[in-house]
Amino acid sequence: MQPYSFITNHPLFVVKIHKSKIVRKESSHQVYKVPKTYFSRWTCSVTPKSNTQTTLREVFSSEPKQLSDQKLDRIVCKFGGSSLANAERLKEVGKLVQMQLENSQRYPIVVLSAMGTTTNELLQAGELALKEGIVDISSIRKRAYLACEELHLSKEDLVDPLLTTLDQLLLGIKFIKELSPRTKDYLVSFGERLSVRIFASYLRQSEGLPTEPFDAFDLGFVTNSHFTNADLLEESFPRIRECFERLVQEHTLAVVTGFIAKDKQGNITTLGRGGSDLTAAALGAALGCSEVQVWKDVDGILSTDPRIVSDAIPVPFVTFQEAFEMAYFGAKVLHPIAMQPAMRHNIPIRVKNSYNPEHPGTVIKSRREHPSENPVTAISLKRKCHLVDIESTRMLGAHGFLAELFKVFGERRVSIDMIATSEVSVSMTLDPKAFDTRDKEELEVELSKIASVQFSGEKAIISLVSNVSRSTEILARSMQVLWKENIDVEMISQGASKFNISFIVEDNHADAAIRALHKEFFRH
Ligand SMILES: Nc1ncnc2c1ncn2[C@@H]1O[C@H](COP(=O)(O)OP(=O)(O)O)[C@@H](O)[C@H]1O
Ligand SMILES: N[C@@H](CC(=O)OP(=O)(O)O)C(=O)O
């Protein structure tokens, strides 16, 4: 070991930095590898000057943040709840991680969702505590205990501390009779925090891999305070890089919680249901990884929802824009916002099947190299939408009408999906997730000041993600098929995006419409 090269002047610690590849731990003081951004391949020892709680993290957070724009030669592998249902599945996922390591000789960065349906169960437990005053985490405890037992892990160290806190939280909900969006986010965060600890421990103990669990908020994920559906702040990206370089050593296999983050006040937030895909894409983008793999329970993105059409076929390639349209218009396979960071940083996403790893899956990239023969790439469906017909009560051609209209929706954060306008009337569909009965009442009151308004529910948007330059052919074939099936089309939208032609039909006609259209474009 070479002599110390210099000693930093931190008020609480003696920090000695010296050149070495070896990371050691000594009894009197701890030795850490210094993040590459500061001193490449240098180690440092930190000895508290006095009895203080200050952590090493705080020492370094006072250092200047110099981020390199180097690419990280690793990939991100995200596994969703459907891949992590039980101990057996965790073992399979363990094999996939090992396989990745063997292929590339680099540790992948693993992002995990909660196991199976844990998130739903946590939300149900919250509602039960609130409404019935019953605190019951038996299903969550059972899944975590079973996983620990079958993977030969100590539940006392690994999951009991989190489960005890969860119990206390539910008691709090029961007595205070409050389950605010902020509390909901804290509540559901236990799912991901449990799964990374169990999986990282399993890989370390059974497979001997240098695994470490991380909560995403410790790796720089910062959001606004829109609890249950928070937006990742732009400043997260340099922070993620800085935190990762500081906290994750080159020979560490990081297992990171998907879905959760913190706001600037330090409250736990979530990125919206299915938000772990976004965690993976954001990590990939922030670190400049070569690929983000999203492992599901299907052979990639399919031509349509396999729950409606059982012989839907995997699509080998889609562009980011196409995948975005599909996700936004209902194909639940990928979170719509998840792709944005990867798209912006030009990092390919590969959707793979953890139950069928040999299948190549779907690659999502910026550009298509060869135009596809089929004018339709995939068909997606968004159910339970509201159709709003608005007719201006003012004179023809009054300016500012649309501006006023959009302001009313914007102020209530209600998203408009599809829109069609004429001189005096506007029809639009509203995202069912961002819209409830109170919103409807408020919108009716506000809109009726400038227009006559009619709401109708139970509508479905069917979107043909397609090559819109062939729209005449697509429309002709689609209308023919729907006409034969006796299905009325209530609204059509084409042109806003160059990748999507959408129709509105009655919700109870949606399945029949999807089957007929799928047969026409994929199975004729
Ligand atoms: N076009 C589509 N292609 C593939 N899967 C789809 C499509 N539309 C809906 N799905 C559904 O999405 C599911 C996978 O997404 P999700 O359940 O969120 O996975 P995970 O929880 O593993 O992230 C599939 O099981 C399938 O039922
Ligand atoms: N566990 C969260 C986040 C998530 O992304 O899950 P999944 O990857 O299983 O869709 C949810 O259920 O919404």
mmCIF file of C-alpha atoms in Angstrom, residues 150-516:
data_model
loop_
_atom_site.group_PDB
_atom_site.id
_atom_site.type_symbol
_atom_site.label_atom_id
_atom_site.label_comp_id
_atom_site.label_asym_id
_atom_site.label_seq_id
_atom_site.Cartn_x
_atom_site.Cartn_y
_atom_site.Cartn_z
ATOM 1 C CA GLU A 150 -37.347 -21.390 0.335
ATOM 2 C CA LEU A 151 -34.241 -19.337 -0.450
ATOM 3 C CA HIS A 152 -32.695 -20.182 2.957
ATOM 4 C CA LEU A 153 -32.512 -16.569 4.097
ATOM 5 C CA SER A 154 -32.928 -15.212 7.593
ATOM 6 C CA LYS A 155 -36.282 -13.470 7.745
ATOM 7 C CA GLU A 156 -35.433 -11.871 11.108
ATOM 8 C CA ASP A 157 -32.651 -9.739 9.629
ATOM 9 C CA LEU A 158 -34.027 -9.289 6.174
ATOM 10 C CA VAL A 159 -37.750 -8.666 6.215
ATOM 11 C CA ASP A 160 -38.928 -8.440 9.836
ATOM 12 C CA PRO A 161 -37.727 -4.847 10.386
ATOM 13 C CA LEU A 162 -39.676 -3.669 7.319
ATOM 14 C CA LEU A 163 -42.755 -5.738 8.200
ATOM 15 C CA THR A 164 -42.782 -4.337 11.742
ATOM 16 C CA THR A 165 -42.689 -0.782 10.382
ATOM 17 C CA LEU A 166 -45.441 -1.675 7.920
ATOM 18 C CA ASP A 167 -47.599 -2.990 10.769
ATOM 19 C CA GLN A 168 -47.048 0.245 12.687
ATOM 20 C CA LEU A 169 -47.919 2.317 9.640
ATOM 21 C CA LEU A 170 -51.222 0.463 9.223
ATOM 22 C CA LEU A 171 -51.977 0.946 12.916
ATOM 23 C CA GLY A 172 -51.394 4.654 12.357
ATOM 24 C CA ILE A 173 -53.806 4.643 9.406
ATOM 25 C CA LYS A 174 -56.365 2.793 11.532
ATOM 26 C CA PHE A 175 -56.214 5.256 14.440
ATOM 27 C CA ILE A 176 -55.705 8.498 12.571
ATOM 28 C CA LYS A 177 -58.264 7.421 9.950
ATOM 29 C CA GLU A 178 -56.238 8.981 7.198
ATOM 30 C CA LEU A 179 -54.825 7.477 4.015
ATOM 31 C CA SER A 180 -53.603 10.425 2.005
ATOM 32 C CA PRO A 181 -51.790 9.988 -1.340
ATOM 33 C CA ARG A 182 -48.558 10.691 0.558
ATOM 34 C CA THR A 183 -49.263 7.877 3.019
ATOM 35 C CA LYS A 184 -50.265 5.583 0.135
ATOM 36 C CA ASP A 185 -46.876 6.092 -1.489
ATOM 37 C CA TYR A 186 -45.076 5.334 1.752
ATOM 38 C CA LEU A 187 -47.303 2.264 2.144
ATOM 39 C CA VAL A 188 -46.687 0.773 -1.308
ATOM 40 C CA SER A 189 -42.935 1.470 -1.121
ATOM 41 C CA PHE A 190 -42.627 -1.548 1.203
ATOM 42 C CA GLY A 191 -43.234 -3.879 -1.758
ATOM 43 C CA GLU A 192 -40.145 -2.861 -3.708
ATOM 44 C CA ARG A 193 -38.036 -2.382 -0.566
ATOM 45 C CA LEU A 194 -38.791 -5.975 0.453
ATOM 46 C CA SER A 195 -38.133 -7.504 -2.954
ATOM 47 C CA VAL A 196 -34.673 -5.952 -3.497
ATOM 48 C CA ARG A 197 -33.507 -7.030 -0.052
ATOM 49 C CA ILE A 198 -34.696 -10.597 -0.525
ATOM 50 C CA PHE A 199 -33.280 -10.938 -4.033
ATOM 51 C CA ALA A 200 -29.927 -9.290 -3.292
ATOM 52 C CA SER A 201 -29.479 -11.507 -0.231
ATOM 53 C CA TYR A 202 -30.341 -14.608 -2.206
ATOM 54 C CA LEU A 203 -27.797 -13.832 -4.947
ATOM 55 C CA ARG A 204 -25.138 -13.026 -2.373
ATOM 56 C CA GLN A 205 -25.668 -16.066 -0.167
ATOM 57 C CA SER A 206 -26.570 -18.752 -2.652
ATOM 58 C CA GLU A 207 -24.728 -17.644 -5.739
ATOM 59 C CA GLY A 208 -21.820 -15.826 -4.110
ATOM 60 C CA LEU A 209 -22.356 -12.675 -6.146
ATOM 61 C CA PRO A 210 -21.257 -9.275 -4.771
ATOM 62 C CA THR A 211 -24.814 -8.012 -4.606
ATOM 63 C CA GLU A 212 -26.103 -4.961 -2.762
ATOM 64 C CA PRO A 213 -29.693 -3.699 -2.461
ATOM 65 C CA PHE A 214 -30.374 0.003 -3.058
ATOM 66 C CA ASP A 215 -33.446 2.142 -2.553
ATOM 67 C CA ALA A 216 -33.748 4.308 -5.668
ATOM 68 C CA PHE A 217 -34.014 7.485 -3.568
ATOM 69 C CA ASP A 218 -30.507 6.819 -2.265
ATOM 70 C CA LEU A 219 -29.314 6.682 -5.880
ATOM 71 C CA GLY A 220 -30.541 10.163 -6.768
ATOM 72 C CA PHE A 221 -34.172 9.603 -7.862
ATOM 73 C CA VAL A 222 -35.960 12.877 -7.013
ATOM 74 C CA THR A 223 -39.528 13.721 -7.989
ATOM 75 C CA ASN A 224 -42.061 16.461 -7.453
ATOM 76 C CA SER A 225 -44.676 15.913 -4.732
ATOM 77 C CA HIS A 226 -47.502 14.618 -6.938
ATOM 78 C CA PHE A 227 -47.934 11.601 -4.702
ATOM 79 C CA THR A 228 -49.032 8.332 -6.386
ATOM 80 C CA ASN A 229 -48.021 9.652 -9.805
ATOM 81 C CA ALA A 230 -44.940 11.791 -9.303
ATOM 82 C CA ASP A 231 -42.768 13.161 -12.100
ATOM 83 C CA LEU A 232 -39.073 12.471 -12.070
ATOM 84 C CA LEU A 233 -37.221 15.781 -11.917
ATOM 85 C CA GLU A 234 -34.617 16.539 -14.569
ATOM 86 C CA GLU A 235 -32.009 17.084 -11.881
ATOM 87 C CA SER A 236 -32.324 13.376 -11.048
ATOM 88 C CA PHE A 237 -30.240 12.414 -14.076
ATOM 89 C CA PRO A 238 -26.912 13.983 -13.048
ATOM 90 C CA ARG A 239 -27.666 13.033 -9.443
ATOM 91 C CA ILE A 240 -28.223 9.388 -10.362
ATOM 92 C CA ARG A 241 -24.906 9.319 -12.154
ATOM 93 C CA GLU A 242 -23.125 11.003 -9.304
ATOM 94 C CA CYS A 243 -24.718 8.767 -6.643
ATOM 95 C CA PHE A 244 -24.116 5.634 -8.656
ATOM 96 C CA GLU A 245 -20.443 6.413 -9.185
ATOM 97 C CA ARG A 246 -20.117 7.275 -5.536
ATOM 98 C CA LEU A 247 -22.027 4.378 -4.003
ATOM 99 C CA VAL A 248 -21.824 1.473 -6.437
ATOM 100 C CA GLN A 249 -18.423 0.012 -6.988
ATOM 101 C CA GLU A 250 -17.367 -1.473 -10.281
ATOM 102 C CA HIS A 251 -17.570 -4.968 -8.830
ATOM 103 C CA THR A 252 -20.951 -4.548 -7.204
ATOM 104 C CA LEU A 253 -24.123 -6.018 -8.564
ATOM 105 C CA ALA A 254 -26.651 -3.336 -7.659
ATOM 106 C CA VAL A 255 -30.275 -4.393 -7.102
ATOM 107 C CA VAL A 256 -32.376 -1.240 -7.179
ATOM 108 C CA THR A 257 -36.011 -0.632 -6.197
ATOM 109 C CA GLY A 258 -38.207 0.296 -9.131
ATOM 110 C CA PHE A 259 -41.232 2.597 -8.819
ATOM 111 C CA ILE A 260 -40.200 4.596 -5.747
ATOM 112 C CA ALA A 261 -38.336 7.865 -5.248
ATOM 113 C CA LYS A 262 -38.404 10.824 -2.853
ATOM 114 C CA ASP A 263 -39.516 14.411 -3.229
ATOM 115 C CA LYS A 264 -37.310 17.312 -2.205
ATOM 116 C CA GLN A 265 -38.769 17.287 1.304
ATOM 117 C CA GLY A 266 -37.676 13.670 1.737
ATOM 118 C CA ASN A 267 -41.133 12.061 1.460
ATOM 119 C CA ILE A 268 -41.321 8.779 -0.402
ATOM 120 C CA THR A 269 -43.120 9.164 -3.745
ATOM 121 C CA THR A 270 -44.059 6.721 -6.522
ATOM 122 C CA LEU A 271 -43.833 7.084 -10.280
ATOM 123 C CA GLY A 272 -47.367 5.800 -10.983
ATOM 124 C CA ARG A 273 -48.494 2.193 -11.419
ATOM 125 C CA GLY A 274 -46.068 0.262 -13.598
ATOM 126 C CA GLY A 275 -43.446 2.923 -12.819
ATOM 127 C CA SER A 276 -40.534 0.489 -12.415
ATOM 128 C CA ASP A 277 -40.028 0.535 -16.176
ATOM 129 C CA LEU A 278 -39.337 4.257 -15.833
ATOM 130 C CA THR A 279 -36.816 3.613 -13.049
ATOM 131 C CA ALA A 280 -34.965 1.231 -15.370
ATOM 132 C CA ALA A 281 -35.006 3.597 -18.345
ATOM 133 C CA ALA A 282 -33.924 6.551 -16.195
ATOM 134 C CA LEU A 283 -31.001 4.560 -14.760
ATOM 135 C CA GLY A 284 -29.993 3.463 -18.250
ATOM 136 C CA ALA A 285 -30.196 7.023 -19.548
ATOM 137 C CA ALA A 286 -28.414 8.623 -16.598
ATOM 138 C CA LEU A 287 -25.554 6.128 -16.740
ATOM 139 C CA GLY A 288 -25.338 5.854 -20.530
ATOM 140 C CA CYS A 289 -25.898 2.090 -20.454
ATOM 141 C CA SER A 290 -25.795 0.113 -23.678
ATOM 142 C CA GLU A 291 -29.277 -1.406 -23.282
ATOM 143 C CA VAL A 292 -32.260 -1.463 -20.942
ATOM 144 C CA GLN A 293 -33.933 -4.857 -20.740
ATOM 145 C CA VAL A 294 -37.467 -5.021 -19.432
ATOM 146 C CA TRP A 295 -38.402 -8.593 -18.537
ATOM 147 C CA LYS A 296 -42.123 -9.456 -18.554
ATOM 148 C CA ASP A 297 -44.300 -12.551 -18.832
ATOM 149 C CA VAL A 298 -44.877 -12.230 -22.608
ATOM 150 C CA ASP A 299 -42.578 -12.662 -25.640
ATOM 151 C CA GLY A 300 -42.123 -8.909 -26.039
ATOM 152 C CA ILE A 301 -44.628 -6.395 -27.304
ATOM 153 C CA LEU A 302 -47.418 -8.309 -28.972
ATOM 154 C CA SER A 303 -49.568 -7.275 -31.919
ATOM 155 C CA THR A 304 -52.411 -6.717 -29.453
ATOM 156 C CA ASP A 305 -53.448 -7.478 -25.878
ATOM 157 C CA PRO A 306 -53.044 -11.264 -25.467
ATOM 158 C CA ARG A 307 -55.920 -11.300 -22.996
ATOM 159 C CA ILE A 308 -58.251 -10.397 -25.870
ATOM 160 C CA VAL A 309 -56.548 -12.176 -28.763
ATOM 161 C CA SER A 310 -54.816 -15.328 -27.542
ATOM 162 C CA ASP A 311 -52.818 -15.776 -30.755
ATOM 163 C CA ALA A 312 -51.415 -12.216 -30.775
ATOM 164 C CA ILE A 313 -47.937 -12.291 -32.304
ATOM 165 C CA PRO A 314 -44.704 -10.752 -30.967
ATOM 166 C CA VAL A 315 -43.538 -7.660 -32.832
ATOM 167 C CA PRO A 316 -39.753 -7.936 -33.304
ATOM 168 C CA PHE A 317 -39.111 -4.203 -33.665
ATOM 169 C CA VAL A 318 -40.917 -0.973 -32.849
ATOM 170 C CA THR A 319 -39.746 2.613 -32.768
ATOM 171 C CA PHE A 320 -39.935 4.638 -29.570
ATOM 172 C CA GLN A 321 -42.763 6.724 -30.998
ATOM 173 C CA GLU A 322 -44.762 3.636 -31.869
ATOM 174 C CA ALA A 323 -44.156 2.064 -28.478
ATOM 175 C CA PHE A 324 -45.093 5.340 -26.812
ATOM 176 C CA GLU A 325 -48.391 5.517 -28.709
ATOM 177 C CA MET A 326 -49.137 1.894 -27.832
ATOM 178 C CA ALA A 327 -48.385 2.372 -24.178
ATOM 179 C CA TYR A 328 -50.292 5.617 -23.925
ATOM 180 C CA PHE A 329 -53.300 4.137 -25.656
ATOM 181 C CA GLY A 330 -53.627 1.182 -23.352
ATOM 182 C CA ALA A 331 -51.062 -1.547 -24.145
ATOM 183 C CA LYS A 332 -50.139 -2.031 -20.525
ATOM 184 C CA VAL A 333 -46.945 -3.827 -21.398
ATOM 185 C CA LEU A 334 -44.807 -0.679 -20.999
ATOM 186 C CA HIS A 335 -45.387 2.452 -18.959
ATOM 187 C CA PRO A 336 -45.911 5.300 -21.446
ATOM 188 C CA ILE A 337 -43.543 7.747 -19.785
ATOM 189 C CA ALA A 338 -40.995 5.021 -19.149
ATOM 190 C CA MET A 339 -39.550 5.200 -22.602
ATOM 191 C CA GLN A 340 -38.876 8.921 -22.632
ATOM 192 C CA PRO A 341 -35.450 8.917 -20.940
ATOM 193 C CA ALA A 342 -34.232 6.033 -23.098
ATOM 194 C CA MET A 343 -35.577 7.716 -26.229
ATOM 195 C CA ARG A 344 -33.916 11.031 -25.365
ATOM 196 C CA HIS A 345 -30.568 9.374 -24.764
ATOM 197 C CA ASN A 346 -30.925 6.944 -27.645
ATOM 198 C CA ILE A 347 -30.652 3.829 -25.495
ATOM 199 C CA PRO A 348 -32.409 0.746 -26.883
ATOM 200 C CA ILE A 349 -35.021 -1.013 -24.764
ATOM 201 C CA ARG A 350 -35.530 -4.747 -25.181
ATOM 202 C CA VAL A 351 -38.730 -6.351 -23.903
ATOM 203 C CA LYS A 352 -38.092 -10.001 -23.032
ATOM 204 C CA ASN A 353 -39.996 -12.892 -21.486
ATOM 205 C CA SER A 354 -38.594 -14.184 -18.194
ATOM 206 C CA TYR A 355 -40.634 -17.385 -18.721
ATOM 207 C CA ASN A 356 -39.151 -17.893 -22.208
ATOM 208 C CA PRO A 357 -35.688 -16.257 -22.182
ATOM 209 C CA GLU A 358 -34.616 -17.827 -25.490
ATOM 210 C CA HIS A 359 -37.152 -15.721 -27.372
ATOM 211 C CA PRO A 360 -35.509 -12.577 -28.809
ATOM 212 C CA GLY A 361 -38.406 -10.354 -27.657
ATOM 213 C CA THR A 362 -39.002 -6.850 -29.000
ATOM 214 C CA VAL A 363 -36.359 -4.205 -29.558
ATOM 215 C CA ILE A 364 -37.403 -0.574 -29.245
ATOM 216 C CA LYS A 365 -35.089 1.881 -30.993
ATOM 217 C CA SER A 366 -35.195 5.387 -32.369
ATOM 218 C CA ARG A 367 -35.410 4.567 -36.047
ATOM 219 C CA ARG A 368 -36.720 1.819 -38.264
ATOM 220 C CA GLU A 369 -34.106 0.647 -40.755
ATOM 221 C CA HIS A 370 -36.551 -0.977 -43.193
ATOM 222 C CA PRO A 371 -40.210 -0.047 -43.581
ATOM 223 C CA SER A 372 -42.414 -2.895 -42.403
ATOM 224 C CA GLU A 373 -44.674 -4.615 -44.931
ATOM 225 C CA ASN A 374 -47.703 -4.537 -42.692
ATOM 226 C CA PRO A 375 -49.128 -0.998 -42.480
ATOM 227 C CA VAL A 376 -50.205 -1.730 -38.873
ATOM 228 C CA THR A 377 -47.549 -2.483 -36.240
ATOM 229 C CA ALA A 378 -49.929 -3.207 -33.360
ATOM 230 C CA ILE A 379 -53.428 -2.540 -32.051
ATOM 231 C CA SER A 380 -54.039 -1.205 -28.560
ATOM 232 C CA LEU A 381 -57.101 -0.554 -26.468
ATOM 233 C CA LYS A 382 -57.926 1.925 -23.751
ATOM 234 C CA ARG A 383 -61.172 1.178 -21.941
ATOM 235 C CA LYS A 384 -63.641 3.097 -19.803
ATOM 236 C CA CYS A 385 -62.887 6.454 -21.381
ATOM 237 C CA HIS A 386 -65.226 9.411 -21.158
ATOM 238 C CA LEU A 387 -66.378 11.179 -24.285
ATOM 239 C CA VAL A 388 -67.150 14.865 -23.831
ATOM 240 C CA ASP A 389 -69.106 16.752 -26.484
ATOM 241 C CA ILE A 390 -68.801 20.498 -26.059
ATOM 242 C CA GLU A 391 -70.693 23.019 -28.135
ATOM 243 C CA SER A 392 -69.848 26.683 -27.913
ATOM 244 C CA THR A 393 -72.738 28.892 -26.819
ATOM 245 C CA ARG A 394 -71.019 31.841 -28.459
ATOM 246 C CA MET A 395 -71.171 33.093 -32.019
ATOM 247 C CA LEU A 396 -69.466 31.217 -34.835
ATOM 248 C CA GLY A 397 -65.725 31.749 -35.087
ATOM 249 C CA ALA A 398 -65.296 33.265 -31.615
ATOM 250 C CA HIS A 399 -61.593 33.253 -30.907
ATOM 251 C CA GLY A 400 -60.104 32.064 -27.664
ATOM 252 C CA PHE A 401 -62.763 29.356 -27.187
ATOM 253 C CA LEU A 402 -60.335 26.435 -27.384
ATOM 254 C CA ALA A 403 -57.836 28.266 -25.185
ATOM 255 C CA GLU A 404 -60.491 28.733 -22.492
ATOM 256 C CA LEU A 405 -61.541 25.134 -22.840
ATOM 257 C CA PHE A 406 -58.054 23.732 -22.399
ATOM 258 C CA LYS A 407 -57.442 26.015 -19.439
ATOM 259 C CA VAL A 408 -60.392 24.424 -17.619
ATOM 260 C CA PHE A 409 -58.912 20.937 -18.166
ATOM 261 C CA GLY A 410 -55.342 22.022 -17.499
ATOM 262 C CA GLU A 411 -56.197 23.580 -14.142
ATOM 263 C CA ARG A 412 -57.678 20.269 -13.000
ATOM 264 C CA ARG A 413 -54.798 18.187 -14.415
ATOM 265 C CA VAL A 414 -57.254 16.159 -16.518
ATOM 266 C CA SER A 415 -55.562 14.712 -19.618
ATOM 267 C CA ILE A 416 -57.274 14.847 -22.968
ATOM 268 C CA ASP A 417 -56.522 11.794 -25.116
ATOM 269 C CA MET A 418 -58.266 12.343 -28.430
ATOM 270 C CA ILE A 419 -59.853 15.425 -29.843
ATOM 271 C CA ALA A 420 -61.915 16.382 -32.907
ATOM 272 C CA THR A 421 -63.130 19.907 -33.587
ATOM 273 C CA SER A 422 -65.516 21.723 -35.895
ATOM 274 C CA GLU A 423 -66.246 25.442 -36.048
ATOM 275 C CA VAL A 424 -68.375 25.457 -32.898
ATOM 276 C CA SER A 425 -68.079 22.051 -31.335
ATOM 277 C CA VAL A 426 -65.349 19.937 -29.831
ATOM 278 C CA SER A 427 -65.418 16.255 -28.946
ATOM 279 C CA MET A 428 -62.733 14.823 -26.736
ATOM 280 C CA THR A 429 -61.953 11.763 -24.694
ATOM 281 C CA LEU A 430 -60.556 11.925 -21.191
ATOM 282 C CA ASP A 431 -58.051 9.634 -19.564
ATOM 283 C CA PRO A 432 -60.095 7.548 -17.098
ATOM 284 C CA LYS A 433 -57.180 7.327 -14.643
ATOM 285 C CA ALA A 434 -56.810 11.075 -14.271
ATOM 286 C CA PHE A 435 -60.492 11.730 -13.841
ATOM 287 C CA ASP A 436 -63.097 11.018 -11.135
ATOM 288 C CA THR A 437 -66.693 11.964 -10.320
ATOM 289 C CA ARG A 438 -65.627 15.154 -8.546
ATOM 290 C CA ASP A 439 -63.560 16.210 -11.562
ATOM 291 C CA LYS A 440 -66.588 15.546 -13.749
ATOM 292 C CA GLU A 441 -68.853 17.723 -11.604
ATOM 293 C CA GLU A 442 -66.302 20.521 -11.481
ATOM 294 C CA LEU A 443 -65.705 20.346 -15.214
ATOM 295 C CA GLU A 444 -69.433 20.446 -15.911
ATOM 296 C CA VAL A 445 -69.842 23.593 -13.795
ATOM 297 C CA GLU A 446 -66.850 25.370 -15.332
ATOM 298 C CA LEU A 447 -67.464 24.339 -18.939
ATOM 299 C CA SER A 448 -71.162 25.197 -18.844
ATOM 300 C CA LYS A 449 -70.111 28.848 -18.342
ATOM 301 C CA ILE A 450 -68.839 28.895 -21.935
ATOM 302 C CA ALA A 451 -70.522 25.963 -23.666
ATOM 303 C CA SER A 452 -73.156 23.286 -23.539
ATOM 304 C CA VAL A 453 -71.568 20.050 -22.392
ATOM 305 C CA GLN A 454 -72.483 16.386 -22.601
ATOM 306 C CA PHE A 455 -70.503 13.603 -20.935
ATOM 307 C CA SER A 456 -70.868 9.963 -21.915
ATOM 308 C CA GLY A 457 -68.883 7.184 -20.266
ATOM 309 C CA GLU A 458 -68.094 3.588 -21.176
ATOM 310 C CA LYS A 459 -66.225 4.360 -24.391
ATOM 311 C CA ALA A 460 -63.129 2.612 -25.705
ATOM 312 C CA ILE A 461 -60.277 4.013 -27.789
ATOM 313 C CA ILE A 462 -58.908 1.539 -30.306
ATOM 314 C CA SER A 463 -55.552 2.655 -31.661
ATOM 315 C CA LEU A 464 -53.890 1.270 -34.722
ATOM 316 C CA VAL A 465 -50.204 2.031 -34.278
ATOM 317 C CA SER A 466 -49.324 2.285 -37.875
ATOM 318 C CA ASN A 467 -47.618 3.861 -40.816
ATOM 319 C CA VAL A 468 -49.955 6.795 -41.286
ATOM 320 C CA SER A 469 -48.633 7.438 -44.808
ATOM 321 C CA ARG A 470 -50.812 4.399 -45.676
ATOM 322 C CA SER A 471 -53.827 5.772 -43.815
ATOM 323 C CA THR A 472 -56.251 5.521 -46.743
ATOM 324 C CA GLU A 473 -55.656 1.778 -46.961
ATOM 325 C CA ILE A 474 -55.783 1.362 -43.176
ATOM 326 C CA LEU A 475 -59.002 3.348 -42.823
ATOM 327 C CA ALA A 476 -60.686 1.594 -45.758
ATOM 328 C CA ARG A 477 -59.844 -1.885 -44.418
ATOM 329 C CA SER A 478 -60.738 -0.979 -40.828
ATOM 330 C CA MET A 479 -64.100 0.578 -41.660
ATOM 331 C CA GLN A 480 -65.009 -2.374 -43.865
ATOM 332 C CA VAL A 481 -64.249 -4.802 -41.027
ATOM 333 C CA LEU A 482 -66.101 -2.801 -38.375
ATOM 334 C CA TRP A 483 -69.071 -2.263 -40.700
ATOM 335 C CA LYS A 484 -69.308 -6.034 -41.243
ATOM 336 C CA GLU A 485 -69.224 -6.544 -37.461
ATOM 337 C CA ASN A 486 -71.982 -3.955 -37.022
ATOM 338 C CA ILE A 487 -69.797 -1.791 -34.807
ATOM 339 C CA ASP A 488 -70.404 1.956 -34.878
ATOM 340 C CA VAL A 489 -67.404 4.266 -34.868
ATOM 341 C CA GLU A 490 -68.218 7.404 -32.861
ATOM 342 C CA MET A 491 -65.069 9.422 -33.497
ATOM 343 C CA ILE A 492 -61.895 9.096 -35.555
ATOM 344 C CA SER A 493 -58.521 10.749 -35.029
ATOM 345 C CA GLN A 494 -55.648 10.638 -37.434
ATOM 346 C CA GLY A 495 -52.789 12.943 -38.105
ATOM 347 C CA ALA A 496 -51.861 14.424 -34.741
ATOM 348 C CA SER A 497 -49.280 11.689 -34.490
ATOM 349 C CA LYS A 498 -47.779 10.162 -37.599
ATOM 350 C CA PHE A 499 -47.939 6.767 -35.945
ATOM 351 C CA ASN A 500 -51.489 6.345 -34.800
ATOM 352 C CA ILE A 501 -55.028 6.137 -36.149
ATOM 353 C CA SER A 502 -57.635 5.893 -33.391
ATOM 354 C CA PHE A 503 -61.355 5.160 -33.240
ATOM 355 C CA ILE A 504 -63.896 5.496 -30.453
ATOM 356 C CA VAL A 505 -66.404 2.660 -30.055
ATOM 357 C CA GLU A 506 -68.766 1.606 -27.274
ATOM 358 C CA ASP A 507 -66.764 -0.170 -24.571
ATOM 359 C CA ASN A 508 -68.837 -3.341 -24.875
ATOM 360 C CA HIS A 509 -67.963 -3.569 -28.587
ATOM 361 C CA ALA A 510 -64.226 -3.142 -27.996
ATOM 362 C CA ASP A 511 -63.195 -6.821 -27.768
ATOM 363 C CA ALA A 512 -65.096 -7.756 -30.927
ATOM 364 C CA ALA A 513 -63.589 -4.772 -32.743
ATOM 365 C CA ILE A 514 -60.052 -5.699 -31.673
ATOM 366 C CA ARG A 515 -60.481 -9.340 -32.753
ATOM 367 C CA ALA A 516 -61.846 -8.344 -36.144
#
